[in-house]
Coordinates of C-alpha atoms in Angstrom, one line a residue:
Chain O
M1 CA -4.5 -0.3 -47.4
I2 CA -7.2 -1.1 -49.8
R3 CA -4.6 -1.0 -52.6
Y4 CA -2.5 -3.6 -50.4
I5 CA -5.6 -5.9 -50.1
I6 CA -6.4 -5.9 -53.8
K7 CA -2.8 -6.5 -54.7
R8 CA -2.8 -9.5 -52.1
V9 CA -6.1 -10.8 -53.5
I10 CA -4.8 -10.9 -57.0
S11 CA -1.6 -12.6 -56.0
A12 CA -3.7 -15.1 -54.1
I13 CA -5.9 -15.9 -57.2
I14 CA -2.5 -16.4 -59.2
T15 CA -1.4 -18.9 -56.6
I16 CA -4.7 -20.8 -56.7
W17 CA -4.5 -21.0 -60.4
F18 CA -0.9 -22.3 -60.1
I19 CA -2.0 -25.0 -57.8
M20 CA -4.9 -26.0 -59.9
T21 CA -2.6 -26.4 -62.8
L22 CA -0.3 -28.3 -61.0
T23 CA -2.9 -30.7 -59.7
F24 CA -4.4 -31.1 -63.2
I25 CA -0.9 -32.1 -64.5
L26 CA 0.0 -34.4 -61.8
M27 CA -3.3 -36.2 -62.0
K28 CA -3.0 -36.6 -65.7
A29 CA 0.8 -37.5 -65.4
I30 CA 0.1 -40.5 -63.1
P31 CA -0.5 -43.8 -65.1
G32 CA -3.7 -45.5 -65.1
D33 CA -7.1 -44.1 -64.4
P34 CA -10.1 -44.5 -62.1
F35 CA -11.5 -47.2 -64.3
S36 CA -8.4 -49.2 -64.8
S37 CA -9.1 -51.4 -61.7
E38 CA -12.8 -52.1 -62.8
K39 CA -13.5 -55.5 -63.7
M40 CA -14.8 -54.7 -67.2
A41 CA -13.0 -56.3 -69.9
D42 CA -15.0 -54.7 -72.7
P43 CA -12.9 -51.8 -74.1
V44 CA -16.3 -50.3 -75.6
I45 CA -17.8 -49.8 -72.1
I46 CA -14.6 -48.2 -70.9
E47 CA -14.5 -45.9 -73.9
N48 CA -18.2 -45.0 -73.1
I49 CA -17.5 -44.2 -69.6
K50 CA -14.7 -42.0 -70.5
A51 CA -16.6 -40.3 -73.2
K52 CA -19.3 -39.6 -70.5
Y53 CA -16.9 -37.9 -68.2
G54 CA -15.1 -36.1 -71.0
L55 CA -12.0 -38.0 -70.7
D56 CA -11.5 -38.8 -74.3
K57 CA -11.2 -35.1 -75.3
P58 CA -7.8 -33.6 -75.8
L59 CA -5.9 -32.6 -72.6
I60 CA -6.0 -28.9 -73.3
E61 CA -9.8 -28.9 -73.7
Q62 CA -10.2 -30.8 -70.5
Y63 CA -7.8 -28.3 -68.8
G64 CA -10.0 -25.4 -70.2
K65 CA -13.2 -27.0 -69.0
Y66 CA -11.7 -27.7 -65.6
L67 CA -10.7 -23.9 -65.2
Y68 CA -14.1 -22.7 -66.5
D69 CA -16.1 -25.1 -64.3
Y70 CA -14.0 -24.3 -61.1
A71 CA -14.2 -20.6 -61.8
H72 CA -17.9 -21.1 -61.5
G73 CA -17.8 -23.0 -58.4
D74 CA -18.6 -26.3 -60.1
F75 CA -16.1 -29.0 -59.0
G76 CA -17.6 -31.6 -61.3
I77 CA -19.1 -35.1 -60.6
S78 CA -17.5 -37.8 -58.7
Y79 CA -16.3 -40.7 -60.6
M80 CA -16.8 -43.3 -57.9
K81 CA -19.8 -42.1 -56.0
K82 CA -22.6 -42.4 -58.3
G83 CA -24.8 -39.6 -58.7
L84 CA -23.0 -37.3 -56.3
T85 CA -21.3 -34.0 -57.4
T86 CA -17.9 -33.1 -55.7
N87 CA -19.6 -30.1 -54.3
D88 CA -22.2 -32.3 -52.6
I89 CA -19.5 -34.5 -51.1
I90 CA -17.5 -31.6 -49.7
S91 CA -20.4 -29.8 -48.3
S92 CA -21.6 -32.9 -46.6
G93 CA -18.2 -33.4 -44.8
F94 CA -16.7 -30.0 -44.4
P95 CA -19.1 -28.7 -41.7
Y96 CA -17.9 -31.2 -39.3
S97 CA -14.3 -30.6 -39.9
L98 CA -14.9 -26.9 -39.9
R99 CA -16.6 -27.1 -36.4
I100 CA -13.9 -29.1 -34.9
G101 CA -11.2 -26.9 -36.5
I102 CA -12.7 -23.7 -35.1
W103 CA -12.9 -24.9 -31.6
A104 CA -9.6 -26.6 -31.7
S105 CA -8.1 -23.2 -33.0
V106 CA -9.9 -21.3 -30.2
L107 CA -8.5 -23.8 -27.7
V108 CA -5.0 -23.5 -29.2
L109 CA -4.9 -19.8 -29.1
V110 CA -6.3 -19.3 -25.7
L111 CA -4.4 -21.9 -23.8
G112 CA -1.3 -21.6 -26.0
I113 CA -0.8 -18.0 -25.5
F114 CA -1.7 -18.2 -21.7
F115 CA 0.6 -21.1 -21.0
G116 CA 3.4 -19.6 -23.1
I117 CA 3.4 -16.3 -21.2
I118 CA 3.3 -18.3 -17.8
A119 CA 6.1 -20.4 -18.9
A120 CA 8.2 -17.3 -20.0
L121 CA 7.4 -15.5 -16.7
R122 CA 8.3 -18.5 -14.7
Q123 CA 11.2 -19.4 -16.7
N124 CA 13.3 -22.5 -15.5
K125 CA 10.8 -22.8 -12.6
I126 CA 8.8 -25.9 -12.0
I127 CA 5.9 -24.8 -13.9
D128 CA 7.9 -23.8 -16.9
R129 CA 9.7 -27.1 -16.9
V130 CA 6.4 -29.1 -16.5
L131 CA 4.8 -27.1 -19.3
M132 CA 7.8 -27.6 -21.7
I133 CA 7.8 -31.5 -20.9
L134 CA 4.0 -31.4 -21.8
A135 CA 4.7 -29.5 -24.9
T136 CA 7.3 -31.9 -26.2
L137 CA 5.1 -34.6 -25.5
G138 CA 2.3 -32.9 -27.3
A139 CA 4.3 -32.5 -30.3
T140 CA 5.9 -35.9 -30.4
I141 CA 3.2 -38.4 -29.6
P142 CA 1.2 -39.2 -32.7
S143 CA -2.5 -38.2 -32.6
F144 CA -3.8 -41.7 -33.0
V145 CA -2.2 -42.6 -29.6
F146 CA -3.9 -39.4 -28.1
A147 CA -7.3 -40.4 -29.6
T148 CA -7.4 -44.0 -28.7
G149 CA -6.2 -43.1 -25.3
F150 CA -8.8 -40.4 -24.9
L151 CA -11.6 -42.9 -26.1
F152 CA -10.3 -45.5 -23.6
V153 CA -10.4 -43.3 -20.6
F154 CA -13.3 -41.0 -21.2
S155 CA -15.6 -43.4 -23.1
K156 CA -14.8 -46.8 -22.2
I157 CA -13.9 -46.4 -18.5
L158 CA -15.7 -43.2 -17.5
G159 CA -18.4 -43.3 -20.1
W160 CA -18.5 -39.4 -20.4
V161 CA -18.4 -39.2 -24.3
P162 CA -19.7 -41.3 -26.9
S163 CA -17.1 -43.7 -28.5
F164 CA -18.3 -42.9 -32.1
G165 CA -19.9 -40.1 -34.1
V166 CA -20.9 -36.6 -33.3
D167 CA -24.6 -37.1 -32.6
N168 CA -24.4 -34.6 -29.8
W169 CA -21.9 -32.0 -28.7
K170 CA -20.1 -34.4 -26.2
G171 CA -18.9 -36.3 -29.4
Y172 CA -16.9 -33.2 -30.4
I173 CA -14.9 -33.0 -27.2
G174 CA -12.3 -35.7 -28.1
P175 CA -11.8 -34.7 -31.7
V176 CA -11.3 -31.0 -30.7
I177 CA -8.8 -31.7 -27.9
V178 CA -6.9 -34.4 -29.9
S179 CA -6.7 -32.1 -33.0
A180 CA -5.6 -29.2 -30.9
L181 CA -2.9 -31.0 -29.1
F182 CA 0.0 -30.7 -31.7
S183 CA -0.7 -27.0 -32.5
L184 CA -1.0 -26.2 -28.8
A185 CA 2.2 -27.8 -28.0
Y186 CA 3.9 -25.6 -30.6
V187 CA 2.1 -22.3 -29.9
V188 CA 3.0 -22.7 -26.2
R189 CA 6.9 -23.0 -27.2
L190 CA 6.5 -20.1 -29.7
M191 CA 4.9 -17.8 -27.3
R192 CA 7.3 -18.6 -24.6
T193 CA 10.4 -18.1 -26.7
S194 CA 9.0 -14.7 -28.1
T195 CA 7.8 -13.5 -24.7
L196 CA 11.3 -14.4 -23.3
D197 CA 12.8 -12.4 -26.3
V198 CA 10.5 -9.4 -25.8
L199 CA 11.1 -9.2 -22.0
N200 CA 14.7 -8.7 -22.7
Q201 CA 14.0 -5.8 -25.2
D202 CA 15.2 -2.2 -24.3
Y203 CA 11.6 -0.9 -24.7
I204 CA 10.4 -3.1 -22.0
R205 CA 13.0 -1.6 -19.7
T206 CA 11.8 1.8 -20.8
A207 CA 8.2 0.9 -20.0
R208 CA 9.2 -0.2 -16.6
A209 CA 11.2 2.9 -16.3
K210 CA 8.0 5.0 -16.9
G211 CA 6.6 3.4 -13.8
L212 CA 3.7 1.7 -15.6
P213 CA 1.7 -0.9 -13.7
E214 CA 2.8 -4.4 -14.3
W215 CA -0.4 -5.4 -16.2
K216 CA 0.1 -2.5 -18.6
V217 CA 3.7 -3.5 -19.1
M218 CA 2.8 -7.2 -19.7
G219 CA -0.7 -6.6 -21.6
K220 CA 0.3 -3.8 -23.7
H221 CA 4.2 -3.7 -24.4
V222 CA 5.1 -7.4 -24.1
M223 CA 1.9 -9.2 -25.3
R224 CA 1.5 -7.2 -28.5
N225 CA 5.2 -7.6 -29.5
A226 CA 5.2 -11.4 -28.3
I227 CA 2.3 -12.4 -30.2
L228 CA 3.5 -11.5 -33.7
P229 CA 5.2 -14.8 -34.4
V230 CA 2.1 -16.6 -33.2
V231 CA 0.0 -14.5 -35.5
T232 CA 2.2 -15.6 -38.5
Y233 CA 1.5 -19.3 -37.4
I234 CA -2.3 -18.9 -37.1
G235 CA -3.0 -19.0 -40.8
P236 CA -1.4 -22.3 -41.8
M237 CA -2.6 -23.7 -38.5
F238 CA -6.2 -22.6 -38.8
A239 CA -6.3 -24.0 -42.4
A240 CA -4.9 -27.3 -41.3
L241 CA -7.3 -27.6 -38.5
I242 CA -10.5 -26.8 -40.4
T243 CA -9.5 -29.2 -43.3
G244 CA -9.7 -32.1 -40.9
S245 CA -7.4 -34.8 -40.0
F246 CA -7.9 -38.3 -41.4
V247 CA -6.5 -39.9 -38.2
V248 CA -8.7 -38.0 -35.8
E249 CA -11.9 -38.4 -37.9
K250 CA -11.3 -42.1 -38.5
V251 CA -10.8 -42.9 -34.9
F252 CA -13.8 -40.9 -33.7
G253 CA -15.9 -41.9 -36.6
I254 CA -16.6 -38.5 -38.0
P255 CA -17.8 -38.1 -41.6
G256 CA -15.5 -35.2 -42.0
I257 CA -13.5 -34.0 -45.1
G258 CA -10.1 -35.3 -44.0
N259 CA -11.6 -38.7 -44.3
L260 CA -13.2 -38.0 -47.6
F261 CA -9.9 -36.8 -49.0
T262 CA -8.1 -39.9 -48.1
N263 CA -10.7 -42.1 -49.4
S264 CA -10.8 -40.2 -52.8
I265 CA -7.2 -40.8 -53.2
L266 CA -7.4 -44.6 -52.4
N267 CA -10.2 -44.6 -54.9
R268 CA -8.6 -42.6 -57.6
D269 CA -11.6 -40.5 -57.7
Y270 CA -10.0 -37.8 -59.9
T271 CA -12.6 -35.2 -59.8
L272 CA -13.0 -35.4 -56.0
I273 CA -9.3 -35.4 -55.5
M274 CA -8.9 -32.2 -57.6
G275 CA -12.0 -30.7 -56.0
I276 CA -10.7 -31.2 -52.4
T277 CA -7.2 -30.3 -53.2
V278 CA -8.3 -27.0 -54.8
F279 CA -10.7 -26.4 -51.9
F280 CA -7.8 -26.9 -49.4
A281 CA -5.8 -24.6 -51.4
V282 CA -8.3 -21.9 -51.5
I283 CA -8.8 -22.3 -47.6
L284 CA -5.0 -22.1 -47.0
V285 CA -4.5 -19.0 -49.3
I286 CA -7.4 -17.2 -47.8
C287 CA -6.2 -18.0 -44.3
I288 CA -2.8 -16.7 -45.0
L289 CA -4.2 -13.6 -46.8
V290 CA -6.2 -12.8 -43.7
V291 CA -3.2 -13.1 -41.4
D292 CA -1.2 -11.1 -43.7
I293 CA -3.7 -8.3 -43.4
L294 CA -4.0 -8.8 -39.7
Y295 CA -0.3 -8.5 -39.4
V296 CA -0.3 -5.0 -41.1
L297 CA -2.9 -3.9 -38.6
I298 CA -0.8 -4.9 -35.6
D299 CA 2.7 -4.1 -36.8
P300 CA 3.1 -0.6 -38.3
R301 CA 6.7 -1.3 -39.6
I302 CA 5.3 -3.6 -42.3
K303 CA 4.7 -1.6 -45.3
Y304 CA 1.4 -2.1 -47.3
Q305 CA 3.2 -1.0 -50.7
Chain D
M1 CA 23.6 25.6 0.1
A2 CA 21.6 23.9 -2.5
E3 CA 18.8 21.6 -1.8
R4 CA 19.8 17.9 -1.8
L5 CA 17.7 15.8 -4.1
L6 CA 19.4 12.6 -4.2
D7 CA 21.8 11.1 -1.8
V8 CA 23.4 7.8 -2.4
R9 CA 25.3 6.3 0.5
H10 CA 27.7 3.4 0.5
L11 CA 25.7 1.7 -2.2
H12 CA 26.8 -2.1 -3.2
T13 CA 25.2 -3.8 -5.9
S14 CA 26.0 -7.5 -7.0
F15 CA 24.9 -9.8 -9.7
F16 CA 24.5 -13.4 -8.3
T17 CA 25.4 -15.3 -11.4
H18 CA 26.2 -19.0 -11.7
L19 CA 29.9 -18.2 -11.6
G20 CA 29.6 -16.4 -8.3
E21 CA 28.7 -13.0 -6.9
V22 CA 29.9 -10.3 -9.3
K23 CA 30.3 -7.1 -7.2
A24 CA 29.4 -4.5 -9.8
I25 CA 29.3 -1.5 -7.4
R26 CA 31.4 -1.3 -4.2
D27 CA 30.7 1.5 -1.7
V28 CA 29.7 4.1 -3.9
S29 CA 28.4 7.3 -2.5
F30 CA 27.4 10.5 -4.2
H31 CA 24.7 13.1 -4.2
V32 CA 22.8 15.3 -6.6
D33 CA 21.5 18.7 -5.7
K34 CA 18.3 20.2 -7.1
S35 CA 18.8 21.5 -10.9
E36 CA 22.4 20.4 -11.2
I37 CA 23.8 18.3 -13.8
I38 CA 26.4 15.7 -12.7
G39 CA 28.2 13.4 -14.9
I40 CA 29.3 9.8 -14.1
V41 CA 32.2 9.0 -16.3
G42 CA 33.8 5.7 -16.7
E43 CA 34.8 2.9 -19.2
S44 CA 32.6 -0.2 -19.9
G45 CA 32.0 -2.3 -16.9
S46 CA 32.9 0.5 -14.5
G47 CA 29.5 0.2 -12.9
K48 CA 28.0 3.5 -14.1
S49 CA 24.9 2.0 -15.7
V50 CA 24.5 -0.4 -12.7
T51 CA 24.5 2.8 -10.4
S52 CA 21.7 4.3 -12.4
L53 CA 19.6 1.3 -12.5
S54 CA 20.1 0.7 -8.9
V55 CA 18.7 4.2 -8.3
M56 CA 15.8 3.6 -10.8
G57 CA 15.0 0.4 -9.0
L58 CA 15.2 -1.3 -12.5
L59 CA 18.0 -3.8 -11.6
A60 CA 17.1 -7.1 -13.5
Y61 CA 17.6 -10.5 -12.0
P62 CA 20.1 -11.6 -10.8
G63 CA 21.2 -8.0 -9.7
K64 CA 20.5 -6.8 -6.3
V65 CA 21.5 -4.0 -4.1
T66 CA 23.2 -5.5 -1.1
E67 CA 24.0 -2.5 1.0
G68 CA 23.6 1.1 1.3
E69 CA 21.0 3.8 1.1
I70 CA 19.6 5.7 -1.7
L71 CA 17.8 8.8 -0.3
F72 CA 15.6 10.6 -2.8
K73 CA 14.1 13.7 -1.1
G74 CA 15.1 12.2 2.1
E75 CA 13.2 8.9 1.6
D76 CA 15.1 5.6 1.1
L77 CA 14.1 4.2 -2.2
L78 CA 15.5 0.8 -1.3
K79 CA 12.9 0.5 1.5
K80 CA 10.0 1.3 -0.9
K81 CA 7.7 -1.5 -2.2
K82 CA 7.5 -2.0 -5.8
R83 CA 4.2 -0.2 -6.0
E84 CA 5.5 2.7 -4.2
M85 CA 8.6 2.7 -6.5
R86 CA 6.4 2.8 -9.5
K87 CA 4.9 6.1 -8.3
I88 CA 8.4 7.6 -8.5
Q89 CA 9.7 5.9 -11.8
G90 CA 8.6 7.9 -14.7
N91 CA 7.0 10.5 -12.5
Q92 CA 9.8 12.0 -10.1
I93 CA 12.7 10.2 -11.6
S94 CA 12.8 9.5 -15.4
M95 CA 15.3 7.7 -17.3
I96 CA 16.5 7.7 -20.9
F97 CA 18.7 5.0 -22.4
Q98 CA 21.6 4.4 -24.7
D99 CA 20.0 3.2 -27.9
P100 CA 17.0 5.3 -29.0
M101 CA 16.5 2.5 -31.9
T102 CA 15.4 -0.1 -29.6
S103 CA 14.3 1.9 -26.3
L104 CA 10.8 2.8 -28.0
N105 CA 8.2 0.1 -28.5
P106 CA 8.0 -0.3 -32.3
L107 CA 4.2 -1.0 -32.3
F108 CA 2.9 2.2 -30.8
T109 CA 3.0 5.8 -31.9
I110 CA 5.4 8.1 -30.2
G111 CA 2.3 10.2 -29.0
N112 CA 0.8 7.0 -27.5
Q113 CA 4.2 6.3 -25.6
I114 CA 4.2 9.8 -24.2
T115 CA 0.6 10.2 -23.2
E116 CA 0.9 6.7 -21.4
V117 CA 3.1 8.5 -18.8
L118 CA 0.8 11.1 -18.4
H119 CA -2.3 8.8 -18.0
T120 CA -0.5 6.8 -15.5
H121 CA 1.1 9.6 -13.4
K122 CA -1.0 12.7 -13.9
K123 CA -4.4 11.2 -14.5
M124 CA -4.6 13.2 -17.5
G125 CA -7.5 12.7 -19.9
K126 CA -7.0 11.7 -23.4
A127 CA -7.1 15.3 -25.1
E128 CA -5.0 17.0 -22.4
A129 CA -2.4 14.3 -22.5
N130 CA -2.3 14.6 -26.4
E131 CA -1.9 18.3 -26.2
R132 CA 0.9 17.9 -23.8
A133 CA 2.7 15.4 -25.8
V134 CA 2.5 17.7 -28.8
E135 CA 3.9 20.5 -26.7
M136 CA 6.8 18.3 -25.3
L137 CA 7.6 17.2 -28.9
R138 CA 7.7 21.0 -29.8
M139 CA 9.9 21.7 -26.8
V140 CA 12.5 19.1 -27.8
G141 CA 12.6 20.6 -31.3
I142 CA 10.7 18.0 -33.5
P143 CA 9.3 19.8 -36.4
S144 CA 5.4 19.7 -37.0
P145 CA 4.8 17.9 -33.8
E146 CA 1.1 17.8 -34.3
K147 CA 1.7 15.4 -37.1
R148 CA 4.6 13.6 -35.7
V149 CA 2.9 12.7 -32.5
R150 CA 1.1 10.2 -34.5
S151 CA 4.2 8.7 -36.0
Y152 CA 5.7 5.4 -35.2
P153 CA 9.4 4.9 -33.9
H154 CA 10.5 3.6 -37.2
E155 CA 9.5 6.7 -38.9
F156 CA 11.9 8.9 -36.8
S157 CA 15.8 9.1 -37.1
G158 CA 18.0 8.1 -34.3
G159 CA 18.4 11.6 -33.1
M160 CA 14.7 12.5 -33.3
R161 CA 14.0 9.4 -31.3
Q162 CA 16.3 10.3 -28.6
R163 CA 14.6 13.7 -28.5
A164 CA 11.3 11.9 -28.4
M165 CA 12.7 9.8 -25.5
I166 CA 13.7 13.0 -23.9
A167 CA 10.2 14.5 -24.4
M168 CA 8.7 11.2 -22.9
A169 CA 11.0 11.4 -19.9
L170 CA 10.4 15.0 -19.1
S171 CA 6.6 15.0 -19.9
S172 CA 5.8 14.4 -16.2
E173 CA 8.1 17.0 -15.1
P174 CA 10.4 14.9 -13.1
D175 CA 12.9 16.2 -10.5
L176 CA 15.6 14.0 -11.6
L177 CA 16.6 12.8 -15.2
I178 CA 18.9 10.0 -15.6
A179 CA 20.4 9.7 -19.0
D180 CA 22.4 6.5 -19.5
E181 CA 24.8 7.2 -22.4
P182 CA 22.0 9.2 -24.3
T183 CA 24.4 10.1 -27.1
T184 CA 26.6 7.0 -27.5
A185 CA 24.5 5.5 -30.5
L186 CA 24.2 8.9 -32.3
D187 CA 26.3 10.7 -34.9
V188 CA 28.6 13.3 -33.5
T189 CA 26.8 16.3 -34.8
I190 CA 23.5 14.8 -33.3
Q191 CA 25.3 14.1 -30.0
A192 CA 26.1 17.8 -29.7
Q193 CA 22.5 18.7 -30.4
V194 CA 21.1 16.4 -28.0
L195 CA 23.5 17.5 -25.2
A196 CA 22.8 21.1 -26.0
L197 CA 19.0 20.3 -25.8
M198 CA 19.5 18.5 -22.3
K199 CA 21.4 21.5 -21.1
E200 CA 18.7 23.9 -22.3
L201 CA 15.9 21.9 -20.8
N202 CA 17.8 21.7 -17.7
E203 CA 18.1 25.4 -17.3
R204 CA 14.5 26.0 -18.5
L205 CA 12.8 23.3 -16.3
G206 CA 15.3 23.0 -13.6
T207 CA 15.2 19.2 -13.8
A208 CA 18.4 17.9 -12.1
T209 CA 20.3 15.5 -14.4
I210 CA 22.6 12.5 -14.1
L211 CA 24.5 12.0 -17.4
I212 CA 26.3 8.7 -17.5
T213 CA 28.8 8.5 -20.3
H214 CA 32.0 7.0 -21.2
N215 CA 32.9 10.3 -23.0
L216 CA 34.7 12.9 -20.7
G217 CA 34.1 15.5 -23.5
C218 CA 30.5 14.9 -23.3
A219 CA 30.3 15.3 -19.6
S220 CA 32.6 18.3 -19.8
S221 CA 30.3 20.2 -22.2
I222 CA 27.2 20.2 -19.8
C223 CA 28.1 18.9 -16.4
D224 CA 28.6 21.0 -13.2
R225 CA 30.2 18.0 -11.4
I226 CA 31.9 14.9 -12.6
L227 CA 32.3 11.5 -10.9
V228 CA 34.9 9.3 -12.3
M229 CA 34.2 5.6 -11.7
Y230 CA 36.5 2.6 -12.2
G231 CA 36.0 -1.1 -11.2
G232 CA 32.7 -0.4 -9.3
K233 CA 34.2 2.4 -7.2
I234 CA 34.3 6.2 -7.4
M235 CA 37.9 7.2 -8.1
E236 CA 37.5 10.9 -8.2
E237 CA 34.9 13.4 -7.8
G238 CA 34.9 17.1 -8.5
T239 CA 33.6 20.1 -10.3
T240 CA 34.1 19.9 -14.0
E241 CA 37.1 22.3 -13.6
E242 CA 38.6 20.4 -10.9
I243 CA 38.5 17.2 -12.9
F244 CA 39.8 18.8 -16.0
Y245 CA 42.5 21.2 -14.5
E246 CA 43.4 19.6 -11.2
P247 CA 43.0 15.9 -11.5
R248 CA 44.6 14.0 -8.7
H249 CA 43.8 10.5 -9.6
P250 CA 46.1 8.7 -11.9
Y251 CA 42.9 7.1 -13.8
T252 CA 41.4 10.5 -14.4
M253 CA 44.7 11.7 -15.7
G254 CA 44.8 8.6 -17.9
L255 CA 41.4 9.4 -19.3
L256 CA 42.4 13.0 -20.1
N257 CA 45.4 12.0 -21.8
S258 CA 43.3 9.6 -24.0
V259 CA 40.9 12.5 -25.1
P260 CA 42.1 13.8 -28.7
K261 CA 43.0 17.6 -28.6
V262 CA 41.8 19.4 -31.6
N263 CA 43.8 22.6 -31.7
G264 CA 47.5 23.6 -31.2
E265 CA 50.5 21.7 -30.8
Q266 CA 48.7 19.1 -28.8
S267 CA 46.7 17.9 -31.6
K268 CA 49.8 16.7 -33.3
Q269 CA 50.9 14.5 -30.4
R270 CA 49.8 10.8 -30.2
L271 CA 47.2 9.8 -27.6
V272 CA 48.3 8.1 -24.6
P273 CA 46.4 5.0 -24.0
I274 CA 45.8 3.5 -20.5
L275 CA 47.6 0.2 -20.6
G276 CA 46.0 -3.0 -19.4
T277 CA 42.4 -4.1 -19.2
P278 CA 39.7 -3.4 -16.7
P279 CA 39.4 -5.7 -13.7
D280 CA 37.5 -8.9 -13.7
M281 CA 34.6 -8.0 -11.3
L282 CA 34.2 -11.8 -10.5
H283 CA 37.6 -11.6 -8.7
P284 CA 38.1 -7.9 -8.2
P285 CA 41.6 -6.9 -6.9
T286 CA 41.7 -6.1 -3.4
G287 CA 42.6 -2.3 -2.5
C288 CA 42.4 0.1 -5.4
P289 CA 40.7 -1.5 -8.4
F290 CA 43.1 0.7 -10.7
Y291 CA 46.5 -0.4 -9.2
P292 CA 47.3 -3.2 -11.8
R293 CA 47.2 -0.5 -14.5
C294 CA 48.6 2.5 -12.4
K295 CA 52.0 4.0 -13.1
F296 CA 52.2 5.2 -9.6
A297 CA 51.2 2.2 -7.7
V298 CA 52.8 1.4 -4.2
K299 CA 52.5 -1.7 -2.2
A300 CA 49.7 -0.3 0.0
C301 CA 47.5 0.2 -3.1
A302 CA 47.3 -3.6 -3.6
S303 CA 46.6 -4.5 -0.1
M304 CA 44.7 -1.8 1.6
D305 CA 41.2 -0.2 1.0
V306 CA 42.2 3.2 -0.4
P307 CA 40.6 6.0 2.0
E308 CA 39.1 9.1 0.4
F309 CA 41.1 12.4 0.6
Q310 CA 38.8 15.5 0.6
L311 CA 40.9 18.1 -1.3
S312 CA 38.2 20.7 -1.3
G313 CA 34.5 21.2 -0.6
T314 CA 33.7 19.6 -3.9
H315 CA 36.8 17.6 -4.8
R316 CA 37.6 14.2 -3.3
V317 CA 40.0 11.5 -4.6
S318 CA 40.5 7.7 -3.6
C319 CA 44.3 7.4 -4.2
F320 CA 47.4 7.0 -1.9
M321 CA 49.1 9.7 -4.0
C322 CA 47.0 12.2 -2.2
H323 CA 48.2 10.9 1.1
P324 CA 50.5 13.6 2.8
D325 CA 53.3 10.9 3.2
A326 CA 53.0 9.8 -0.4
P327 CA 56.3 9.7 -2.2
V328 CA 56.8 12.7 -4.6
K329 CA 57.0 11.5 -8.2
E330 CA 57.7 13.9 -10.9
E331 CA 55.5 12.7 -13.6
Y332 CA 52.6 12.6 -11.3
E333 CA 53.2 16.2 -10.2
K334 CA 53.5 17.2 -13.8
Q335 CA 50.0 15.7 -14.7
K336 CA 48.3 17.6 -11.9
G337 CA 47.6 20.3 -14.2
G338 CA 45.1 18.1 -16.0
I339 CA 44.6 19.1 -19.7
R340 CA 46.7 22.2 -19.0
H341 CA 49.8 20.1 -18.2
V342 CA 50.8 19.2 -21.8

């Protein structure tokens, strides 16, 4: 087991290095630079600015410094936000996105698994049909529609939640629900399908033939098998949810990291783009790693070697 | 007379599909005495598995018993509530299934799946149940059971899994074991081992057994009595000797002719297939389900329900050829000797 984890960590590090290199190459390959749109005619000033950020050095040297700094957790200084480092900017935005993401994930897992099983047990009955229609709506209606709809109903008409910002916990309700909807719709479907599949397995018939009480058949034999596909999905889902959504953060006025990322791209803030990209990549790789380890613990058929 | 354990009377089971009612079993009656092994033999779709699932109360939607009685120790299982049935399932009646590869839950250890039965039915504690699981695994011939009890199903071979299934089924000391094609998915040598094990455990523990199989050879090797099913009905019932040496139903004769012989002159002869295909149970033929394929069919076979002819205390046949007024056909007379006739 330990050996397996070490092996996976090493391969995770290689993955991250690969993503970093790719990001670096892409950033250098796009024509133009952060300062090309500045209204500074004087080439001397531009040269000076470039020299300040080390952009005048050979690419290989820039690449080496980039890897070295990142390995030490230093993501560099922002080109566009004067006096702020990338680390400052990420740590100012990430907590909001993280909080929303964690709660949204909890919501997705609890409700998704619960309703998925309900739908499977009542296959083709009214409750199943209703849940499947809702799941289709949840997966197809874009989040800005949900977000504005939510604000319209709960903020404008009912006045229960603030229309902007996250000054108190009420401000989180909307973002959490709206962020969760898409994944929730997906997990309900996934859980329904896998539960139906498991219910038809021979070992469930064996479990019933053993005269086990229904809660044990469902809770032990069905659940543990049916949840496997959902576990696989948890990794990427959790990573996506805690890294924030631009749309949700924009509509609800949250200074989260999704918003920052989009702005950094619009501003061509190289260091910030690279910093956030690598940060996201690390989060995704860690989430997937955790899920893989979890999977081994749940399913004995998966070999660690 | 031996004690009656299970008495199935006039059982009808149907599946209500969107195409219509599929009458999988029509008027099936049989009994199992204490400690005996009976075989239910028939080809695919003859209703043998449905019979066993009906007895177990495990019919899945849309299957339903529509008529009849299943008396187990004198009590009608069909009248029992689900909760009461659960006290019988896995405890007094156990079942093992065709495919040991898929019949064990892949995520739990063999030991866990055996002790589960003991926790549920015998209220055993952890240590005691575990000890019993080890003991059961040893009894079914699994080497180093103390270690194997912690193994997962995928670490077992097919034969070992079926042994583990048998250990699981017998751990609660049931009165009746229903084995639904327990050897079909196994290699021939393993088949023989598993059958021998079942016979041995039957003698040692006195567990009555219903062996469901499409293989007459399997049934003959361990069964005291054999029921031959076709098209959801029982065609012939008798002791193993009666079925093999005095078959009276043309279908039984056909089955015997299609079993390969291994020694003597007979092994050089071609097998005789039963021509035609099994009946469509959505629209089963009236009268005898076998008449479309039967060499000896007469007009009555197609139109009338065939009565049962009791030939001896243990031997009964549903065929007009056993009627006292039936026409004498030479070929039929010749085959009356069963596997001796050739």
